[in-house]
PDB file of C-alpha atoms in Angstrom:
ATOM      1  CA  GLU A   1       3.241   8.189  17.524  1.00 74.00           C
ATOM      2  CA  PRO A   2      -0.334   7.293  16.559  1.00 78.00           C
ATOM      3  CA  GLU A   3      -0.763   4.212  14.433  1.00 89.00           C
ATOM      4  CA  VAL A   4      -3.362   2.196  12.611  1.00 94.00           C
ATOM      5  CA  THR A   5      -4.230  -1.031  14.409  1.00 95.00           C
ATOM      6  CA  GLN A   6      -5.864  -4.158  13.037  1.00 96.00           C
ATOM      7  CA  THR A   7      -7.415  -7.179  14.691  1.00 96.00           C
ATOM      8  CA  PRO A   8      -7.059 -10.070  14.612  1.00 96.00           C
ATOM      9  CA  SER A   9      -3.515 -10.488  13.376  1.00 95.00           C
ATOM     10  CA  HIS A  10      -4.385 -13.905  12.001  1.00 97.00           C
ATOM     11  CA  GLN A  11      -7.810 -15.375  11.277  1.00 97.00           C
ATOM     12  CA  VAL A  12      -8.468 -18.930  10.153  1.00 98.00           C
ATOM     13  CA  THR A  13     -11.921 -19.689   8.824  1.00 97.00           C
ATOM     14  CA  GLN A  14     -13.704 -22.352   6.850  1.00 97.00           C
ATOM     15  CA  MET A  15     -14.906 -21.784   3.325  1.00 97.00           C
ATOM     16  CA  GLY A  16     -18.399 -20.311   3.287  1.00 97.00           C
ATOM     17  CA  GLN A  17     -18.102 -18.661   6.686  1.00 98.00           C
ATOM     18  CA  GLU A  18     -18.427 -14.943   7.297  1.00 98.00           C
ATOM     19  CA  VAL A  19     -15.467 -12.997   8.624  1.00 98.00           C
ATOM     20  CA  ILE A  20     -15.124  -9.477   9.913  1.00 97.00           C
ATOM     21  CA  LEU A  21     -11.745  -7.821   9.884  1.00 98.00           C
ATOM     22  CA  ARG A  22     -11.359  -4.849  12.164  1.00 97.00           C
ATOM     23  CA  CYS A  23      -9.296  -1.718  11.894  1.00 97.00           C
ATOM     24  CA  VAL A  24      -8.875   1.300  14.120  1.00 96.00           C
ATOM     25  CA  PRO A  25      -7.575   4.170  11.978  1.00 94.00           C
ATOM     26  CA  ILE A  26      -5.647   7.090  13.403  1.00 91.00           C
ATOM     27  CA  SER A  27      -8.129   9.203  15.319  1.00 88.00           C
ATOM     28  CA  ASN A  28      -8.176  12.407  13.256  1.00 86.00           C
ATOM     29  CA  HIS A  29      -8.035  10.666   9.889  1.00 89.00           C
ATOM     30  CA  LEU A  30     -10.924  10.996   7.473  1.00 88.00           C
ATOM     31  CA  TYR A  31     -10.180   8.679   4.537  1.00 92.00           C
ATOM     32  CA  PHE A  32     -10.001   4.930   4.967  1.00 94.00           C
ATOM     33  CA  TYR A  33      -8.887   2.100   2.714  1.00 96.00           C
ATOM     34  CA  TRP A  34      -8.699  -1.655   2.497  1.00 97.00           C
ATOM     35  CA  TYR A  35      -6.045  -3.392   0.438  1.00 97.00           C
ATOM     36  CA  ARG A  36      -5.214  -7.058   0.115  1.00 97.00           C
ATOM     37  CA  GLN A  37      -2.073  -8.960  -0.727  1.00 94.00           C
ATOM     38  CA  ILE A  38      -2.232 -12.569  -1.803  1.00 94.00           C
ATOM     39  CA  LEU A  39       0.962 -14.298  -0.704  1.00 89.00           C
ATOM     40  CA  GLY A  40       3.819 -13.534  -3.075  1.00 84.00           C
ATOM     41  CA  GLN A  41       1.797 -11.065  -5.095  1.00 87.00           C
ATOM     42  CA  LYS A  42       1.343  -7.329  -5.194  1.00 89.00           C
ATOM     43  CA  VAL A  43      -0.815  -5.257  -2.917  1.00 93.00           C
ATOM     44  CA  GLU A  44      -4.228  -4.584  -4.492  1.00 95.00           C
ATOM     45  CA  PHE A  45      -6.722  -1.855  -3.716  1.00 96.00           C
ATOM     46  CA  LEU A  46     -10.145  -3.031  -2.560  1.00 97.00           C
ATOM     47  CA  VAL A  47     -12.137  -0.016  -1.404  1.00 97.00           C
ATOM     48  CA  SER A  48     -11.929   3.538  -0.139  1.00 94.00           C
ATOM     49  CA  PHE A  49     -14.332   5.109   2.330  1.00 94.00           C
ATOM     50  CA  TYR A  50     -15.017   8.717   3.162  1.00 91.00           C
ATOM     51  CA  ASN A  51     -17.814  10.539   4.926  1.00 88.00           C
ATOM     52  CA  ASN A  52     -19.543   7.267   5.788  1.00 90.00           C
ATOM     53  CA  GLU A  53     -19.774   5.984   2.275  1.00 93.00           C
ATOM     54  CA  ILE A  54     -17.715   4.128  -0.282  1.00 95.00           C
ATOM     55  CA  SER A  55     -15.867   6.581  -2.516  1.00 93.00           C
ATOM     56  CA  GLU A  56     -14.258   4.030  -4.812  1.00 94.00           C
ATOM     57  CA  LYS A  57     -14.072   0.260  -5.116  1.00 95.00           C
ATOM     58  CA  SER A  58     -12.192  -2.167  -7.284  1.00 95.00           C
ATOM     59  CA  GLU A  59     -13.617  -5.035  -9.319  1.00 94.00           C
ATOM     60  CA  ILE A  60     -12.367  -7.374  -6.595  1.00 94.00           C
ATOM     61  CA  PHE A  61     -14.784  -5.752  -4.151  1.00 96.00           C
ATOM     62  CA  ASP A  62     -17.896  -7.636  -5.207  1.00 93.00           C
ATOM     63  CA  ASP A  63     -21.161  -8.270  -3.370  1.00 94.00           C
ATOM     64  CA  GLN A  64     -19.406 -10.613  -0.955  1.00 96.00           C
ATOM     65  CA  PHE A  65     -17.555  -7.680   0.544  1.00 97.00           C
ATOM     66  CA  SER A  66     -18.855  -4.803   2.604  1.00 97.00           C
ATOM     67  CA  VAL A  67     -17.337  -2.079   4.745  1.00 97.00           C
ATOM     68  CA  GLU A  68     -18.688  -0.210   7.683  1.00 94.00           C
ATOM     69  CA  ARG A  69     -17.694   2.410  10.183  1.00 92.00           C
ATOM     70  CA  PRO A  70     -20.003   1.372  13.010  1.00 86.00           C
ATOM     71  CA  ASP A  71     -18.762   3.964  15.450  1.00 86.00           C
ATOM     72  CA  GLY A  72     -16.282   6.817  15.568  1.00 77.00           C
ATOM     73  CA  SER A  73     -13.240   4.606  15.786  1.00 86.00           C
ATOM     74  CA  ASN A  74     -13.642   1.239  14.048  1.00 93.00           C
ATOM     75  CA  PHE A  75     -13.580   0.520  10.330  1.00 96.00           C
ATOM     76  CA  THR A  76     -14.537  -3.015   9.348  1.00 97.00           C
ATOM     77  CA  LEU A  77     -14.312  -5.221   6.295  1.00 98.00           C
ATOM     78  CA  LYS A  78     -16.814  -8.062   6.091  1.00 98.00           C
ATOM     79  CA  ILE A  79     -16.583 -11.004   3.766  1.00 97.00           C
ATOM     80  CA  ARG A  80     -19.954 -12.724   3.735  1.00 96.00           C
ATOM     81  CA  SER A  81     -19.102 -16.176   2.418  1.00 95.00           C
ATOM     82  CA  THR A  82     -15.379 -16.741   2.236  1.00 97.00           C
ATOM     83  CA  LYS A  83     -13.730 -18.574  -0.631  1.00 96.00           C
ATOM     84  CA  LEU A  84     -10.334 -20.245  -0.744  1.00 97.00           C
ATOM     85  CA  GLU A  85      -9.068 -17.436  -2.969  1.00 96.00           C
ATOM     86  CA  ASP A  86      -9.862 -14.876  -0.267  1.00 97.00           C
ATOM     87  CA  SER A  87      -6.839 -16.141   1.647  1.00 97.00           C
ATOM     88  CA  ALA A  88      -4.555 -13.132   1.781  1.00 97.00           C
ATOM     89  CA  MET A  89      -3.118 -10.413   3.942  1.00 96.00           C
ATOM     90  CA  TYR A  90      -5.608  -7.578   4.384  1.00 97.00           C
ATOM     91  CA  PHE A  91      -4.287  -4.108   5.104  1.00 96.00           C
ATOM     92  CA  CYS A  92      -6.235  -1.169   6.404  1.00 97.00           C
ATOM     93  CA  ALA A  93      -4.916   2.334   5.717  1.00 95.00           C
ATOM     94  CA  SER A  94      -6.001   5.829   6.616  1.00 92.00           C
ATOM     95  CA  THR A  95      -5.066   9.365   5.741  1.00 89.00           C
ATOM     96  CA  ARG A  96      -5.800  12.617   7.451  1.00 84.00           C
ATOM     97  CA  ARG A  97      -7.002  14.771   4.638  1.00 74.00           C
ATOM     98  CA  GLU A  98      -6.715  14.823   0.877  1.00 64.00           C
ATOM     99  CA  PRO A  99      -5.528  11.377  -0.147  1.00 58.00           C
ATOM    100  CA  THR A 100      -2.191  11.084  -1.857  1.00 56.00           C
ATOM    101  CA  ILE A 101      -1.107  14.540  -0.749  1.00 62.00           C
ATOM    102  CA  HIS A 102      -1.122  13.132   2.725  1.00 67.00           C
ATOM    103  CA  GLU A 103       0.553   9.836   3.447  1.00 80.00           C
ATOM    104  CA  GLN A 104      -1.557   6.734   3.781  1.00 88.00           C
ATOM    105  CA  TYR A 105      -0.684   5.047   7.048  1.00 90.00           C
ATOM    106  CA  PHE A 106      -0.957   1.292   6.903  1.00 93.00           C
ATOM    107  CA  GLY A 107      -1.892  -1.047   9.699  1.00 94.00           C
ATOM    108  CA  PRO A 108       0.107  -4.222  10.366  1.00 93.00           C
ATOM    109  CA  GLY A 109      -2.384  -6.350   8.433  1.00 95.00           C
ATOM    110  CA  THR A 110      -4.647  -9.300   9.150  1.00 97.00           C
ATOM    111  CA  ARG A 111      -3.637 -12.610   7.668  1.00 96.00           C
ATOM    112  CA  LEU A 112      -6.767 -14.442   6.568  1.00 98.00           C
ATOM    113  CA  THR A 113      -6.547 -18.161   5.899  1.00 98.00           C
ATOM    114  CA  VAL A 114      -9.569 -19.854   4.371  1.00 98.00           C
ATOM    115  CA  THR A 115      -9.572 -23.654   4.580  1.00 97.00           C
TER     116      THR A 115
ATOM    117  CA  ALA B   1      -5.678   1.783 -17.061  1.00 68.00           C
ATOM    118  CA  GLN B   2      -2.844   2.808 -14.843  1.00 77.00           C
ATOM    119  CA  THR B   3      -0.143   0.213 -14.388  1.00 91.00           C
ATOM    120  CA  VAL B   4       3.056   0.037 -12.409  1.00 96.00           C
ATOM    121  CA  THR B   5       5.844  -2.263 -13.555  1.00 96.00           C
ATOM    122  CA  GLN B   6       8.755  -3.528 -11.526  1.00 96.00           C
ATOM    123  CA  SER B   7      10.564  -5.857 -13.882  1.00 93.00           C
ATOM    124  CA  GLN B   8      13.296  -7.053 -11.513  1.00 91.00           C
ATOM    125  CA  PRO B   9      11.928  -9.623  -9.041  1.00 92.00           C
ATOM    126  CA  GLU B  10      15.090  -9.742  -6.946  1.00 96.00           C
ATOM    127  CA  MET B  11      18.248  -7.776  -6.312  1.00 96.00           C
ATOM    128  CA  SER B  12      21.197  -8.143  -4.017  1.00 97.00           C
ATOM    129  CA  VAL B  13      23.623  -5.556  -2.694  1.00 98.00           C
ATOM    130  CA  GLN B  14      26.710  -5.642  -0.526  1.00 98.00           C
ATOM    131  CA  GLU B  15      26.418  -3.850   2.780  1.00 97.00           C
ATOM    132  CA  ALA B  16      27.563  -0.210   2.500  1.00 97.00           C
ATOM    133  CA  GLU B  17      27.178  -0.243  -1.282  1.00 98.00           C
ATOM    134  CA  THR B  18      24.578   1.531  -3.406  1.00 98.00           C
ATOM    135  CA  VAL B  19      21.696  -0.146  -5.182  1.00 98.00           C
ATOM    136  CA  THR B  20      19.033   1.158  -7.568  1.00 98.00           C
ATOM    137  CA  LEU B  21      15.580  -0.363  -7.859  1.00 98.00           C
ATOM    138  CA  SER B  22      13.674   0.300 -11.072  1.00 97.00           C
ATOM    139  CA  CYS B  23      10.027   1.179 -11.636  1.00 97.00           C
ATOM    140  CA  THR B  24       8.050   2.337 -14.634  1.00 97.00           C
ATOM    141  CA  TYR B  25       4.416   3.324 -14.795  1.00 97.00           C
ATOM    142  CA  ASP B  26       1.806   4.119 -17.352  1.00 95.00           C
ATOM    143  CA  THR B  27      -0.730   6.909 -17.020  1.00 93.00           C
ATOM    144  CA  SER B  28      -2.462   9.585 -19.021  1.00 91.00           C
ATOM    145  CA  GLU B  29      -2.711  11.862 -15.985  1.00 89.00           C
ATOM    146  CA  SER B  30      -0.477  14.903 -15.677  1.00 88.00           C
ATOM    147  CA  ASP B  31      -0.715  15.289 -11.912  1.00 89.00           C
ATOM    148  CA  TYR B  32      -0.024  12.344  -9.670  1.00 91.00           C
ATOM    149  CA  TYR B  33       2.172  11.049  -6.891  1.00 92.00           C
ATOM    150  CA  LEU B  34       4.668   8.221  -6.793  1.00 94.00           C
ATOM    151  CA  PHE B  35       5.798   6.269  -3.773  1.00 95.00           C
ATOM    152  CA  TRP B  36       8.207   3.609  -2.656  1.00 97.00           C
ATOM    153  CA  TYR B  37       7.020   1.388   0.164  1.00 95.00           C
ATOM    154  CA  LYS B  38       9.145  -1.064   2.106  1.00 96.00           C
ATOM    155  CA  GLN B  39       7.692  -4.333   3.367  1.00 93.00           C
ATOM    156  CA  PRO B  40       9.981  -6.218   5.778  1.00 92.00           C
ATOM    157  CA  PRO B  41       9.284  -9.838   6.802  1.00 88.00           C
ATOM    158  CA  SER B  42       6.754  -8.545   9.350  1.00 85.00           C
ATOM    159  CA  ARG B  43       4.713  -7.504   6.262  1.00 85.00           C
ATOM    160  CA  GLN B  44       4.062  -4.027   7.626  1.00 87.00           C
ATOM    161  CA  MET B  45       3.926  -1.455   4.789  1.00 90.00           C
ATOM    162  CA  ILE B  46       6.297   1.426   5.478  1.00 92.00           C
ATOM    163  CA  LEU B  47       6.513   4.549   3.336  1.00 92.00           C
ATOM    164  CA  VAL B  48      10.091   5.163   2.227  1.00 96.00           C
ATOM    165  CA  ILE B  49       9.792   8.158  -0.058  1.00 95.00           C
ATOM    166  CA  ARG B  50       7.246  10.165  -2.051  1.00 94.00           C
ATOM    167  CA  GLN B  51       7.521  12.217  -5.235  1.00 94.00           C
ATOM    168  CA  GLU B  52       5.025  14.741  -6.554  1.00 92.00           C
ATOM    169  CA  ALA B  53       4.892  14.641 -10.358  1.00 92.00           C
ATOM    170  CA  TYR B  54       4.718  18.422 -10.643  1.00 90.00           C
ATOM    171  CA  LYS B  55       8.049  18.792  -8.869  1.00 89.00           C
ATOM    172  CA  GLN B  56      11.118  18.580 -11.045  1.00 87.00           C
ATOM    173  CA  GLN B  57      13.428  18.106  -8.095  1.00 93.00           C
ATOM    174  CA  ASN B  58      14.006  14.508  -7.106  1.00 96.00           C
ATOM    175  CA  ALA B  59      12.914  13.609  -3.584  1.00 95.00           C
ATOM    176  CA  THR B  60      15.507  12.615  -1.002  1.00 96.00           C
ATOM    177  CA  GLU B  61      15.120  11.065   2.448  1.00 94.00           C
ATOM    178  CA  ASN B  62      18.442  10.443   4.151  1.00 96.00           C
ATOM    179  CA  ARG B  63      20.017   7.453   2.355  1.00 97.00           C
ATOM    180  CA  PHE B  64      17.084   7.099  -0.020  1.00 98.00           C
ATOM    181  CA  SER B  65      16.660   9.137  -3.178  1.00 98.00           C
ATOM    182  CA  VAL B  66      14.697   8.823  -6.380  1.00 98.00           C
ATOM    183  CA  ASN B  67      15.416   9.446 -10.040  1.00 97.00           C
ATOM    184  CA  PHE B  68      12.118  10.671 -11.440  1.00 97.00           C
ATOM    185  CA  GLN B  69      11.931  10.929 -15.213  1.00 96.00           C
ATOM    186  CA  LYS B  70       8.420  12.138 -16.009  1.00 94.00           C
ATOM    187  CA  ALA B  71       8.668  11.955 -19.787  1.00 94.00           C
ATOM    188  CA  ALA B  72       9.995   8.412 -19.619  1.00 95.00           C
ATOM    189  CA  LYS B  73       7.513   7.518 -16.831  1.00 96.00           C
ATOM    190  CA  SER B  74      10.328   6.120 -14.779  1.00 97.00           C
ATOM    191  CA  PHE B  75      10.746   6.277 -11.012  1.00 97.00           C
ATOM    192  CA  SER B  76      13.768   4.485  -9.589  1.00 98.00           C
ATOM    193  CA  LEU B  77      14.857   4.275  -5.958  1.00 98.00           C
ATOM    194  CA  LYS B  78      18.494   4.586  -4.984  1.00 98.00           C
ATOM    195  CA  ILE B  79      19.602   3.281  -1.610  1.00 98.00           C
ATOM    196  CA  SER B  80      23.023   4.511  -0.563  1.00 98.00           C
ATOM    197  CA  ASP B  81      25.222   2.967   2.104  1.00 98.00           C
ATOM    198  CA  SER B  82      22.993  -0.124   2.229  1.00 98.00           C
ATOM    199  CA  GLN B  83      22.378  -1.594   5.656  1.00 97.00           C
ATOM    200  CA  LEU B  84      21.295  -5.062   6.718  1.00 97.00           C
ATOM    201  CA  GLY B  85      17.993  -3.567   7.856  1.00 96.00           C
ATOM    202  CA  ASP B  86      17.243  -2.482   4.301  1.00 97.00           C
ATOM    203  CA  ALA B  87      16.601  -6.091   3.332  1.00 97.00           C
ATOM    204  CA  ALA B  88      12.904  -6.246   2.458  1.00 97.00           C
ATOM    205  CA  MET B  89      10.373  -6.265  -0.341  1.00 95.00           C
ATOM    206  CA  TYR B  90      10.094  -2.845  -2.020  1.00 97.00           C
ATOM    207  CA  PHE B  91       6.968  -1.741  -3.816  1.00 96.00           C
ATOM    208  CA  CYS B  92       6.626   1.153  -6.199  1.00 96.00           C
ATOM    209  CA  ALA B  93       3.177   2.765  -6.130  1.00 95.00           C
ATOM    210  CA  TYR B  94       1.289   5.358  -8.138  1.00 94.00           C
ATOM    211  CA  SER B  95      -1.678   7.524  -7.262  1.00 91.00           C
ATOM    212  CA  PRO B  96      -3.401  10.366  -9.079  1.00 86.00           C
ATOM    213  CA  TRP B  97      -5.711  10.740  -6.088  1.00 82.00           C
ATOM    214  CA  GLY B  98      -6.822   8.372  -3.383  1.00 83.00           C
ATOM    215  CA  LYS B  99      -6.097   4.728  -4.011  1.00 90.00           C
ATOM    216  CA  LEU B 100      -2.601   3.437  -4.523  1.00 93.00           C
ATOM    217  CA  THR B 101      -1.718   1.183  -7.456  1.00 94.00           C
ATOM    218  CA  PHE B 102       1.260  -1.006  -6.640  1.00 95.00           C
ATOM    219  CA  GLY B 103       3.843  -2.810  -8.695  1.00 95.00           C
ATOM    220  CA  LYS B 104       4.655  -6.467  -8.069  1.00 93.00           C
ATOM    221  CA  GLY B 105       7.559  -5.585  -5.841  1.00 95.00           C
ATOM    222  CA  ILE B 106      11.223  -6.449  -5.715  1.00 96.00           C
ATOM    223  CA  THR B 107      12.974  -8.474  -3.044  1.00 96.00           C
ATOM    224  CA  LEU B 108      16.169  -6.785  -1.911  1.00 97.00           C
ATOM    225  CA  SER B 109      18.754  -8.794  -0.031  1.00 97.00           C
ATOM    226  CA  VAL B 110      21.777  -7.220   1.649  1.00 97.00           C
ATOM    227  CA  ARG B 111      24.991  -9.226   1.924  1.00 97.00           C
ATOM    228  CA  PRO B 112      27.099  -8.624   5.036  1.00 95.00           C
TER     229      PRO B 112
END
């Protein structure tokens, strides 16, 4: 069964450094999402992406964040200058067609630790 | 703003028994979808069940069923014949379209 993959599974970085989290959505999916989950807290929406542009973003998704689909398979989340409070689990999700009607498939997550 | 509330942080159930997890939400939308996601210790998010707001019939998936009360904005998950593998964090989520809004989650433990 096709699945969403994410790399790396765990990333440790120093405050102020740039990180890129990578996701490979399911191949025929068209809508892509990033969510984050700070340890012990709820999962929060960051951004949605469709047709090579951001379709919606949350207030968390400030200028330090960017997303890109550099080729036909990868979907990346970049944090330009990491802060301690960026430490969280980051989930990528994708859906084939109209969101919500079709299930969002989540990847296994990338655990980001900022020291 | 749309909010999802899961007021119980933890619940425990005896293996083979039934447990109900509560969720309420707030929205002014008339059409939307509700979900329960399971997050085991691996932290993978797994869809358990989905309910379309326009459907009066409660969704059922094997041992999992929901009690959807649209007027009360309530969406509870019932797990029947609980198994040890059901132990996980469960999140209720709401979506009118696109992004999911999650509740804080509830930790379910299953006693052997």
